mmCIF file of C-alpha atoms in Angstrom:
data_model
loop_
_atom_site.group_PDB
_atom_site.id
_atom_site.type_symbol
_atom_site.label_atom_id
_atom_site.label_comp_id
_atom_site.label_asym_id
_atom_site.label_seq_id
_atom_site.Cartn_x
_atom_site.Cartn_y
_atom_site.Cartn_z
ATOM 1 C CA MET E 1 0.047 -0.027 0.143
ATOM 2 C CA ASP E 2 2.864 2.597 0.934
ATOM 3 C CA THR E 3 4.469 1.755 -2.431
ATOM 4 C CA ILE E 4 1.437 2.493 -4.233
ATOM 5 C CA LEU E 5 0.001 5.438 -2.441
ATOM 6 C CA GLY E 6 3.639 6.802 -2.131
ATOM 7 C CA PRO E 7 3.097 9.930 -4.572
ATOM 8 C CA LEU E 8 -0.035 10.678 -2.891
ATOM 9 C CA TYR E 9 1.576 10.199 0.646
ATOM 10 C CA ILE E 10 4.369 13.076 -0.697
ATOM 11 C CA ALA E 11 1.708 15.166 -2.203
ATOM 12 C CA VAL E 12 -0.722 15.206 0.895
ATOM 13 C CA SER E 13 2.515 15.835 3.242
ATOM 14 C CA TRP E 14 3.644 18.865 0.830
ATOM 15 C CA ILE E 15 0.161 20.475 0.692
ATOM 16 C CA ILE E 16 0.092 20.264 4.771
ATOM 17 C CA VAL E 17 3.250 21.748 5.391
ATOM 18 C CA GLN E 18 2.417 24.504 3.029
ATOM 19 C CA PHE E 19 -0.385 25.464 4.595
ATOM 20 C CA HIS E 20 1.325 24.926 7.927
ATOM 21 C CA SER E 21 4.017 27.285 6.783
ATOM 22 C CA PHE E 22 1.439 30.054 6.121
ATOM 23 C CA TYR E 23 -0.405 29.145 9.801
ATOM 24 C CA SER E 24 3.079 29.630 11.446
ATOM 25 C CA LEU E 25 2.738 33.391 10.895
ATOM 26 C CA ILE E 26 -0.148 33.764 12.389
ATOM 27 C CA PHE E 27 0.079 30.952 15.324
ATOM 28 C CA ASP E 28 2.772 29.229 17.103
ATOM 29 C CA ARG E 29 4.604 26.821 14.675
ATOM 30 C CA ASN E 30 4.067 23.813 17.212
ATOM 31 C CA SER E 31 0.430 24.737 18.211
ATOM 32 C CA GLY E 32 -2.588 22.667 17.149
ATOM 33 C CA ALA E 33 -4.058 25.423 15.689
ATOM 34 C CA ALA E 34 -1.443 25.781 12.876
ATOM 35 C CA TRP E 35 -1.663 21.835 12.199
ATOM 36 C CA GLY E 36 -5.125 21.775 12.417
ATOM 37 C CA LEU E 37 -5.789 24.526 10.129
ATOM 38 C CA SER E 38 -3.517 23.162 7.625
ATOM 39 C CA ILE E 39 -5.701 19.636 7.916
ATOM 40 C CA VAL E 40 -8.759 21.960 7.454
ATOM 41 C CA SER E 41 -7.925 23.768 4.449
ATOM 42 C CA LEU E 42 -6.296 20.356 2.656
ATOM 43 C CA VAL E 43 -10.197 19.465 3.335
ATOM 44 C CA VAL E 44 -11.288 22.595 1.469
ATOM 45 C CA LEU E 45 -9.047 22.500 -1.307
ATOM 46 C CA ILE E 46 -9.742 18.849 -2.030
ATOM 47 C CA ARG E 47 -13.515 19.702 -2.169
ATOM 48 C CA ILE E 48 -12.834 22.802 -4.540
ATOM 49 C CA CYS E 49 -11.503 20.523 -6.841
ATOM 50 C CA LEU E 50 -14.361 17.857 -6.440
ATOM 51 C CA ILE E 51 -16.859 20.499 -7.475
ATOM 52 C CA PRO E 52 -17.358 19.248 -10.604
ATOM 53 C CA LEU E 53 -17.932 15.772 -9.756
ATOM 54 C CA PHE E 54 -20.464 17.063 -6.996
ATOM 55 C CA VAL E 55 -22.484 18.697 -9.564
ATOM 56 C CA LYS E 56 -22.190 15.493 -11.836
ATOM 57 C CA GLN E 57 -23.488 13.453 -8.350
ATOM 58 C CA ILE E 58 -26.453 15.816 -8.111
ATOM 59 C CA LYS E 59 -27.467 15.398 -11.751
ATOM 60 C CA SER E 60 -27.230 11.480 -11.480
ATOM 61 C CA THR E 61 -29.047 11.556 -8.186
ATOM 62 C CA ARG E 62 -32.109 13.107 -9.934
ATOM 63 C CA ASN E 63 -31.929 10.963 -13.007
ATOM 64 C CA MET E 64 -31.830 7.981 -10.907
ATOM 65 C CA GLN E 65 -35.163 9.211 -9.001
ATOM 66 C CA ALA E 66 -36.936 10.029 -12.026
ATOM 67 C CA LEU E 67 -36.069 6.590 -13.276
ATOM 68 C CA GLN E 68 -37.108 4.304 -10.259
ATOM 69 C CA PRO E 69 -40.681 4.180 -11.927
ATOM 70 C CA LYS E 70 -39.398 2.579 -14.708
ATOM 71 C CA MET E 71 -36.778 0.429 -13.077
ATOM 72 C CA LYS E 72 -39.225 -0.775 -10.603
ATOM 73 C CA ALA E 73 -42.022 -1.822 -13.855
ATOM 74 C CA ILE E 74 -38.777 -3.397 -15.603
ATOM 75 C CA GLN E 75 -38.477 -5.606 -12.323
ATOM 76 C CA GLU E 76 -41.828 -6.374 -12.090
ATOM 77 C CA ARG E 77 -41.767 -7.433 -15.680
ATOM 78 C CA TYR E 78 -38.866 -9.583 -15.901
ATOM 79 C CA LYS E 79 -39.051 -11.047 -12.470
ATOM 80 C CA SER E 80 -38.148 -14.570 -13.309
ATOM 81 C CA ASP E 81 -35.478 -13.595 -15.733
ATOM 82 C CA LYS E 82 -32.489 -11.692 -14.021
ATOM 83 C CA GLN E 83 -30.333 -11.689 -17.156
ATOM 84 C CA ARG E 84 -32.868 -10.081 -18.833
ATOM 85 C CA GLN E 85 -33.705 -7.764 -16.394
ATOM 86 C CA SER E 86 -30.176 -6.293 -16.163
ATOM 87 C CA GLU E 87 -29.986 -5.719 -19.951
ATOM 88 C CA GLU E 88 -33.060 -3.517 -20.138
ATOM 89 C CA MET E 89 -31.773 -1.812 -16.541
ATOM 90 C CA MET E 90 -28.321 -1.330 -19.031
ATOM 91 C CA LYS E 91 -30.377 -0.335 -21.837
ATOM 92 C CA LEU E 92 -32.329 2.201 -19.743
ATOM 93 C CA TYR E 93 -29.356 3.837 -18.052
ATOM 94 C CA LYS E 94 -27.687 4.200 -21.623
ATOM 95 C CA GLU E 95 -31.004 5.935 -23.092
ATOM 96 C CA THR E 96 -31.098 8.356 -20.554
ATOM 97 C CA GLY E 97 -27.502 8.870 -20.157
ATOM 98 C CA THR E 98 -27.572 7.631 -16.305
ATOM 99 C CA ASN E 99 -24.570 6.262 -14.517
ATOM 100 C CA PRO E 100 -25.713 4.952 -11.172
ATOM 101 C CA LEU E 101 -21.859 5.203 -10.018
ATOM 102 C CA SER E 102 -21.706 8.908 -10.178
ATOM 103 C CA SER E 103 -23.345 9.427 -6.885
ATOM 104 C CA CYS E 104 -20.535 7.816 -5.431
ATOM 105 C CA LEU E 105 -17.636 9.664 -7.361
ATOM 106 C CA PRO E 106 -17.000 12.263 -4.630
ATOM 107 C CA ILE E 107 -16.422 9.627 -2.051
ATOM 108 C CA LEU E 108 -14.543 7.670 -3.826
ATOM 109 C CA ALA E 109 -12.425 10.347 -5.204
ATOM 110 C CA GLN E 110 -11.352 11.484 -1.989
ATOM 111 C CA SER E 111 -10.761 8.314 -0.545
ATOM 112 C CA PRO E 112 -7.198 8.200 -1.496
ATOM 113 C CA PHE E 113 -6.860 11.357 0.128
ATOM 114 C CA PHE E 114 -8.092 9.919 3.243
ATOM 115 C CA ILE E 115 -6.241 7.085 3.179
ATOM 116 C CA SER E 116 -3.014 9.233 2.711
ATOM 117 C CA LEU E 117 -3.689 11.553 5.482
ATOM 118 C CA TYR E 118 -4.494 8.454 7.913
ATOM 119 C CA GLN E 119 -1.130 7.031 6.732
ATOM 120 C CA VAL E 120 0.949 10.322 7.276
ATOM 121 C CA LEU E 121 -0.583 10.640 10.717
ATOM 122 C CA SER E 122 0.267 7.013 11.782
ATOM 123 C CA HIS E 123 3.819 7.679 10.879
ATOM 124 C CA ILE E 124 3.801 10.998 13.052
ATOM 125 C CA ALA E 125 2.668 8.760 15.940
ATOM 126 C CA GLN E 126 5.242 6.096 15.209
ATOM 127 C CA ASN E 127 7.844 8.983 14.929
ATOM 128 C CA LYS E 128 8.980 8.128 11.499
ATOM 129 C CA THR E 129 9.181 10.932 8.840
ATOM 130 C CA VAL E 130 6.838 10.664 5.672
ATOM 131 C CA GLY E 131 7.114 12.730 2.481
ATOM 132 C CA VAL E 132 8.058 15.919 2.751
ATOM 133 C CA ILE E 133 7.930 16.034 6.621
ATOM 134 C CA ASP E 134 11.474 15.644 7.905
ATOM 135 C CA GLN E 135 12.633 15.346 11.636
ATOM 136 C CA PRO E 136 11.978 18.977 12.689
ATOM 137 C CA LEU E 137 8.308 19.021 11.179
ATOM 138 C CA LEU E 138 7.865 15.468 12.584
ATOM 139 C CA GLU E 139 8.657 17.054 16.209
ATOM 140 C CA SER E 140 6.489 20.053 15.564
ATOM 141 C CA ALA E 141 3.465 17.776 14.415
ATOM 142 C CA GLN E 142 3.873 15.242 17.676
ATOM 143 C CA LYS E 143 3.567 18.472 19.956
ATOM 144 C CA ALA E 144 0.760 19.973 18.489
ATOM 145 C CA HIS E 145 -2.553 19.339 20.522
ATOM 146 C CA ILE E 146 -6.268 19.933 20.029
ATOM 147 C CA PHE E 147 -7.775 20.955 23.266
ATOM 148 C CA GLY E 148 -5.230 18.938 24.840
ATOM 149 C CA ALA E 149 -5.434 15.737 22.284
ATOM 150 C CA PRO E 150 -2.472 15.074 20.050
ATOM 151 C CA LEU E 151 -3.086 15.112 16.132
ATOM 152 C CA ALA E 152 -1.935 11.432 15.872
ATOM 153 C CA ALA E 153 -3.810 9.654 19.006
ATOM 154 C CA LYS E 154 -6.661 7.566 18.659
ATOM 155 C CA PHE E 155 -9.644 6.842 21.429
ATOM 156 C CA MET E 156 -8.268 2.808 21.471
ATOM 157 C CA ASP E 157 -4.606 3.650 22.287
ATOM 158 C CA SER E 158 -2.903 2.766 25.116
ATOM 159 C CA ALA E 159 -1.823 5.058 28.340
ATOM 160 C CA GLU E 160 1.507 4.659 27.324
ATOM 161 C CA LYS E 161 1.309 5.567 23.784
ATOM 162 C CA ILE E 162 -0.578 8.651 24.558
ATOM 163 C CA GLN E 163 2.117 9.695 27.663
ATOM 164 C CA SER E 164 4.454 9.515 25.160
ATOM 165 C CA LEU E 165 2.695 11.917 23.045
ATOM 166 C CA GLY E 166 2.372 14.596 25.826
ATOM 167 C CA ALA E 167 -1.231 13.864 26.663
ATOM 168 C CA SER E 168 -3.577 12.291 29.336
ATOM 169 C CA VAL E 169 -6.025 9.614 28.463
ATOM 170 C CA VAL E 170 -9.127 11.375 29.502
ATOM 171 C CA ASP E 171 -8.304 14.326 27.524
ATOM 172 C CA VAL E 172 -7.917 12.078 24.418
ATOM 173 C CA ARG E 173 -11.017 10.166 24.989
ATOM 174 C CA VAL E 174 -13.415 13.121 25.771
ATOM 175 C CA VAL E 175 -11.941 15.046 22.618
ATOM 176 C CA THR E 176 -12.589 11.706 20.404
ATOM 177 C CA ILE E 177 -15.785 11.159 21.969
ATOM 178 C CA ILE E 178 -16.965 14.617 21.136
ATOM 179 C CA MET E 179 -15.777 14.884 17.633
ATOM 180 C CA ILE E 180 -17.058 11.586 16.723
ATOM 181 C CA VAL E 181 -20.593 12.470 17.996
ATOM 182 C CA LEU E 182 -20.350 15.646 16.025
ATOM 183 C CA MET E 183 -18.901 13.907 12.807
ATOM 184 C CA SER E 184 -22.120 11.348 13.003
ATOM 185 C CA ALA E 185 -24.677 14.037 13.963
ATOM 186 C CA SER E 186 -23.653 15.887 10.722
ATOM 187 C CA GLN E 187 -24.059 12.714 8.493
ATOM 188 C CA PHE E 188 -27.184 12.079 9.893
ATOM 189 C CA TYR E 189 -28.519 15.732 9.568
ATOM 190 C CA THR E 190 -26.824 15.891 5.700
ATOM 191 C CA GLN E 191 -29.002 12.520 4.904
ATOM 192 C CA ARG E 192 -32.204 13.920 6.509
ATOM 193 C CA GLN E 193 -32.011 17.331 4.847
ATOM 194 C CA LEU E 194 -32.154 15.192 1.451
ATOM 195 C CA MET E 195 -34.614 12.926 2.266
ATOM 196 C CA THR E 196 -37.205 15.504 3.902
ATOM 197 C CA LYS E 197 -36.434 18.474 1.442
ATOM 198 C CA ASN E 198 -34.924 17.202 -2.027
ATOM 199 C CA VAL E 199 -36.917 14.088 -2.690
ATOM 200 C CA ASP E 200 -40.463 14.053 -4.538
ATOM 201 C CA LEU E 201 -42.747 12.621 -2.418
ATOM 202 C CA THR E 202 -45.512 11.911 -4.882
ATOM 203 C CA VAL E 203 -43.423 9.188 -6.234
ATOM 204 C CA LYS E 204 -43.051 6.176 -3.831
ATOM 205 C CA THR E 205 -39.998 4.101 -4.955
ATOM 206 C CA PRO E 206 -37.402 1.731 -3.450
ATOM 207 C CA PHE E 207 -34.987 4.135 -3.906
ATOM 208 C CA MET E 208 -36.468 6.238 -1.039
ATOM 209 C CA GLN E 209 -36.418 3.270 1.393
ATOM 210 C CA GLN E 210 -32.895 2.958 0.807
ATOM 211 C CA GLN E 211 -31.923 6.377 1.236
ATOM 212 C CA LYS E 212 -33.652 6.412 4.482
ATOM 213 C CA MET E 213 -31.905 3.174 5.568
ATOM 214 C CA LEU E 214 -28.591 5.130 4.491
ATOM 215 C CA MET E 215 -29.546 7.801 6.874
ATOM 216 C CA TYR E 216 -29.339 5.574 10.040
ATOM 217 C CA VAL E 217 -26.544 3.170 8.731
ATOM 218 C CA PHE E 218 -24.052 5.760 7.733
ATOM 219 C CA PRO E 219 -23.592 7.580 11.357
ATOM 220 C CA ILE E 220 -23.486 4.267 12.891
ATOM 221 C CA MET E 221 -20.712 3.196 10.594
ATOM 222 C CA PHE E 222 -18.742 6.485 11.741
ATOM 223 C CA ALA E 223 -19.202 6.200 15.110
ATOM 224 C CA VAL E 224 -17.649 2.449 14.971
ATOM 225 C CA PHE E 225 -14.745 3.428 12.591
ATOM 226 C CA GLY E 226 -14.466 6.915 14.459
ATOM 227 C CA ILE E 227 -12.923 5.162 17.319
ATOM 228 C CA ASN E 228 -9.891 3.751 15.463
ATOM 229 C CA PHE E 229 -9.209 7.247 13.551
ATOM 230 C CA PRO E 230 -6.477 9.635 15.104
ATOM 231 C CA VAL E 231 -7.783 12.981 15.737
ATOM 232 C CA GLY E 232 -6.379 14.710 13.184
ATOM 233 C CA VAL E 233 -8.080 12.217 10.668
ATOM 234 C CA LEU E 234 -11.743 13.416 12.775
ATOM 235 C CA VAL E 235 -10.947 16.908 11.990
ATOM 236 C CA TYR E 236 -10.404 16.051 8.353
ATOM 237 C CA TRP E 237 -13.873 13.882 8.333
ATOM 238 C CA LEU E 238 -15.491 16.448 10.531
ATOM 239 C CA THR E 239 -14.588 18.999 8.206
ATOM 240 C CA THR E 240 -15.752 17.408 5.086
ATOM 241 C CA ASN E 241 -19.269 16.584 6.773
ATOM 242 C CA VAL E 242 -19.976 20.230 7.607
ATOM 243 C CA TRP E 243 -18.522 21.206 3.878
ATOM 244 C CA THR E 244 -21.137 18.556 2.371
ATOM 245 C CA MET E 245 -23.723 19.990 4.191
ATOM 246 C CA GLY E 246 -23.585 23.572 3.448
ATOM 247 C CA GLN E 247 -22.951 22.551 -0.181
ATOM 248 C CA GLN E 248 -26.111 20.422 -0.174
ATOM 249 C CA MET E 249 -27.996 23.447 1.705
ATOM 250 C CA PHE E 250 -27.044 25.957 -1.135
ATOM 251 C CA VAL E 251 -27.893 23.591 -3.738
ATOM 252 C CA ILE E 252 -31.163 22.266 -2.462
ATOM 253 C CA ARG E 253 -31.993 26.189 -1.876
ATOM 254 C CA ARG E 254 -31.019 27.239 -5.265
ATOM 255 C CA ASN E 255 -31.791 24.179 -7.480
ATOM 256 C CA PRO E 256 -34.248 21.933 -5.834
ATOM 257 C CA THR E 257 -35.757 18.637 -7.275
ATOM 258 C CA PRO E 258 -38.804 19.395 -9.161
ATOM 259 C CA GLY E 259 -41.732 17.877 -7.010
ATOM 260 C CA SER E 260 -39.998 18.385 -3.451
ATOM 261 C CA LYS E 261 -40.625 20.021 -0.605
ATOM 262 C CA ALA E 262 -37.515 22.678 -1.192
ATOM 263 C CA PHE E 263 -38.852 23.152 -5.005
ATOM 264 C CA GLU E 264 -42.485 24.332 -3.603
ATOM 265 C CA GLU E 265 -40.948 26.392 -1.198
ATOM 266 C CA ARG E 266 -38.735 28.145 -4.052
ATOM 267 C CA GLN E 267 -41.563 28.444 -6.267
ATOM 268 C CA GLU E 268 -43.167 30.560 -3.366
ATOM 269 C CA ARG E 269 -40.150 32.754 -3.081
ATOM 270 C CA LEU E 270 -39.845 33.528 -6.808
ATOM 271 C CA ARG E 271 -43.661 34.225 -6.903
ATOM 272 C CA ALA E 272 -43.585 36.458 -4.253
ATOM 273 C CA ALA E 273 -40.266 38.349 -5.506
ATOM 274 C CA GLY E 274 -42.333 38.479 -8.736
ATOM 275 C CA LYS E 275 -39.603 36.324 -10.945
ATOM 276 C CA LEU E 276 -41.948 33.646 -11.396
ATOM 277 C CA VAL E 277 -43.147 33.522 -14.908
ATOM 278 C CA GLU E 278 -46.292 30.926 -14.746
ATOM 279 C CA ASP E 279 -48.078 29.356 -17.726
ATOM 280 C CA PRO E 280 -51.135 31.205 -18.348
ATOM 281 C CA ALA E 281 -53.325 27.847 -19.090
ATOM 282 C CA ALA E 282 -52.268 26.928 -15.666
ATOM 283 C CA VAL E 283 -53.110 30.235 -14.045
ATOM 284 C CA GLU E 284 -56.516 30.409 -15.440
ATOM 285 C CA ALA E 285 -57.308 26.799 -14.111
ATOM 286 C CA LYS E 286 -56.071 27.719 -10.610
ATOM 287 C CA GLN E 287 -58.210 30.957 -10.812
ATOM 288 C CA ALA E 288 -61.343 28.764 -11.930
ATOM 289 C CA ALA E 289 -60.772 26.452 -8.944
ATOM 290 C CA GLU E 290 -60.598 29.265 -6.497
ATOM 291 C CA GLU E 291 -63.718 30.869 -7.692
ATOM 292 C CA ALA E 292 -65.684 27.770 -7.921
ATOM 293 C CA ARG E 293 -64.594 26.860 -3.987
ATOM 294 C CA HIS E 294 -65.790 30.508 -2.905
ATOM 295 C CA ASN E 295 -68.914 30.156 -5.011
ATOM 296 C CA ARG E 296 -69.893 26.729 -3.665
ATOM 297 C CA GLN E 297 -73.022 26.679 -1.526
ATOM 298 C CA GLN E 298 -74.139 24.557 1.235
ATOM 299 C CA PRO E 299 -77.605 22.853 1.003
ATOM 300 C CA LYS E 300 -80.412 24.937 2.496
ATOM 301 C CA ARG E 301 -82.330 23.504 5.438
ATOM 302 C CA GLN E 302 -85.752 21.963 4.573
ATOM 303 C CA SER E 303 -89.048 21.679 6.562
ATOM 304 C CA LYS E 304 -90.245 17.990 7.630
ATOM 305 C CA SER E 305 -93.117 18.576 4.913
ATOM 306 C CA GLN E 306 -90.448 19.554 2.370
ATOM 307 C CA ARG E 307 -88.504 16.530 3.098
ATOM 308 C CA GLN E 308 -91.556 14.353 2.741
ATOM 309 C CA THR E 309 -92.338 15.864 -0.481
ATOM 310 C CA GLY E 310 -89.188 15.355 -1.915
ATOM 311 C CA GLY E 311 -87.823 19.251 -1.826
ATOM 312 C CA ALA E 312 -89.007 22.071 -3.452
ATOM 313 C CA ALA E 313 -88.800 22.226 -7.264
ATOM 314 C CA PRO E 314 -86.675 24.984 -8.832
ATOM 315 C CA ALA E 315 -88.886 26.606 -11.738
ATOM 316 C CA GLY E 316 -92.445 26.776 -13.348
ATOM 317 C CA GLY E 317 -95.112 25.952 -11.514
ATOM 318 C CA ALA E 318 -93.385 23.810 -9.140
ATOM 319 C CA PRO E 319 -93.571 26.102 -6.157
ATOM 320 C CA ASN E 320 -97.439 25.811 -6.378
ATOM 321 C CA ARG E 321 -97.684 22.456 -6.471
ATOM 322 C CA THR E 322 -95.383 22.229 -3.402
ATOM 323 C CA ARG E 323 -97.462 24.231 -1.740
ATOM 324 C CA ALA E 324 -100.676 22.432 -2.800
ATOM 325 C CA GLY E 325 -98.816 19.266 -2.013
ATOM 326 C CA SER E 326 -97.523 20.533 1.451
ATOM 327 C CA ALA E 327 -101.405 22.229 2.015
ATOM 328 C CA SER E 328 -102.954 18.700 1.549
ATOM 329 C CA GLY E 329 -100.388 16.955 3.225
ATOM 330 C CA ALA E 330 -100.746 19.086 6.372
ATOM 331 C CA GLY E 331 -104.732 18.457 5.999
ATOM 332 C CA GLN E 332 -103.840 14.882 6.071
ATOM 333 C CA GLY E 333 -101.734 15.117 8.799
ATOM 334 C CA ALA E 334 -104.238 17.076 11.062
ATOM 335 C CA ALA E 335 -107.075 14.487 10.068
ATOM 336 C CA LYS E 336 -105.077 11.889 10.953
ATOM 337 C CA LYS E 337 -104.469 13.427 14.119
ATOM 338 C CA GLN E 338 -108.059 13.810 14.815
ATOM 339 C CA SER E 339 -108.797 10.608 13.877
ATOM 340 C CA LEU E 340 -106.089 9.432 16.674
ATOM 341 C CA GLU E 341 -107.585 11.808 19.309
ATOM 342 C CA LYS E 342 -110.989 10.236 18.679
ATOM 343 C CA LYS E 343 -109.591 6.625 18.690
ATOM 344 C CA ASP E 344 -107.743 7.698 22.003
ATOM 345 C CA THR E 345 -111.228 8.889 23.673
ATOM 346 C CA GLN E 346 -113.095 6.154 22.888
ATOM 347 C CA ASP E 347 -110.565 3.971 24.169
ATOM 348 C CA GLY E 348 -110.432 5.642 27.146
ATOM 349 C CA LYS E 349 -114.080 5.414 27.742
ATOM 350 C CA GLU E 350 -114.194 1.644 27.269
ATOM 351 C CA LYS E 351 -111.362 1.647 29.610
ATOM 352 C CA GLY E 352 -113.011 3.819 32.109
ATOM 353 C CA GLY E 353 -116.272 1.822 31.900
ATOM 354 C CA ALA E 354 -114.629 -1.485 32.241
ATOM 355 C CA SER E 355 -112.915 -0.282 35.210
ATOM 356 C CA GLY E 356 -116.355 1.226 36.471
ATOM 357 C CA SER E 357 -118.037 -1.798 36.056
ATOM 358 C CA ARG E 358 -115.246 -3.918 37.629
ATOM 359 C CA THR E 359 -115.325 -1.525 40.527
ATOM 360 C CA ALA E 360 -119.502 -1.863 40.670
ATOM 361 C CA LYS E 361 -118.832 -5.604 41.076
ATOM 362 C CA SER E 362 -116.195 -5.465 43.229
ATOM 363 C CA GLY E 363 -118.483 -3.301 45.359
ATOM 364 C CA GLN E 364 -121.648 -5.374 45.097
ATOM 365 C CA ARG E 365 -119.587 -8.312 46.066
ATOM 366 C CA LYS E 366 -118.410 -6.084 49.317
ATOM 367 C CA GLY E 367 -121.630 -4.904 50.038
ATOM 368 C CA GLN E 368 -123.402 -8.252 50.012
ATOM 369 C CA GLN E 369 -123.109 -10.263 53.075
ATOM 370 C CA ARG E 370 -123.435 -14.052 53.251
ATOM 371 C CA PRO E 371 -126.249 -15.750 55.176
ATOM 372 C CA LYS E 372 -124.887 -17.211 58.593
ATOM 373 C CA HIS E 373 -125.142 -21.175 59.027
ATOM 374 C CA PRO E 374 -128.123 -22.489 60.387
ATOM 375 C CA SER E 375 -125.974 -24.059 63.140
ATOM 376 C CA LYS E 376 -124.350 -20.422 63.864
ATOM 377 C CA LYS E 377 -128.009 -18.863 64.489
#
């Protein structure tokens, strides 16, 4: 590995040394500020060079989102023929000019620099010169501490190794844990921002589920691997995450995915500023829908007689018929009510007579006395 990446070790170490020479004019050359800012500047320089790849990544991600319904249809159609499914997928990629690997280009492009920086810091921890870092620069880098933690120290290092770098175990582990948490949190926020604001939520595809899964997997991976990274590498990766988050916020605000929440917010901003030229047909359709919504009336309440007769008719002689029908209905109702009252009265009388006769009979029974028995006379 050292033989293959040897030229890159020299390039990375040379860039760090040049930035260190500049920051030594402001800070102490042996301070963590001079060496830490040199690593941050290395990240910024690499990410500026990777901006064309980042733009290509954004376009590829959008194309992949747009192709998800077609890809799903191909998978369903050739479910039992994997070879034909792969051929149709490649044909679709070729027709639309989409490269699935383009979304990984920024990560793949900066991976060699990440590995080179890791090896340079490992050589510093082992008190070995590397690239253009000679013995005086090596001694200066070993004295550099960030909040009490040496640049080359790791969370899993032994107490003896940490003490040889002039630091304590508590300082190293507290600093590394804080940096790992910040690194994982920035990664999670970046992925969540992409999922909640820059994805067309009207189309449910497996790609969205995959992105949602990565939103939780990546931070866990960074937390697990972070305990084996030197402090200088954690500075490098935290700076990379912060840069990615800011760059993504800028892209989402200025050029969001159509159909996403960020796209609607951008349209509202442009509309409020008077910079959005909308289609006249779309404007007319929107106005017609608004007028129809405002002119819509709730149905009027109807009386019981109107509901029984089917409601009032809208035109012609219908009102007279309705009134006549309601009048006749009212007359019929009154006659029916009178007949019911008469019937109730008759029933009451019959019940009263029956009860009176029963009472009379009971009275007669009570008034009559039985003759005494002859033996009792």
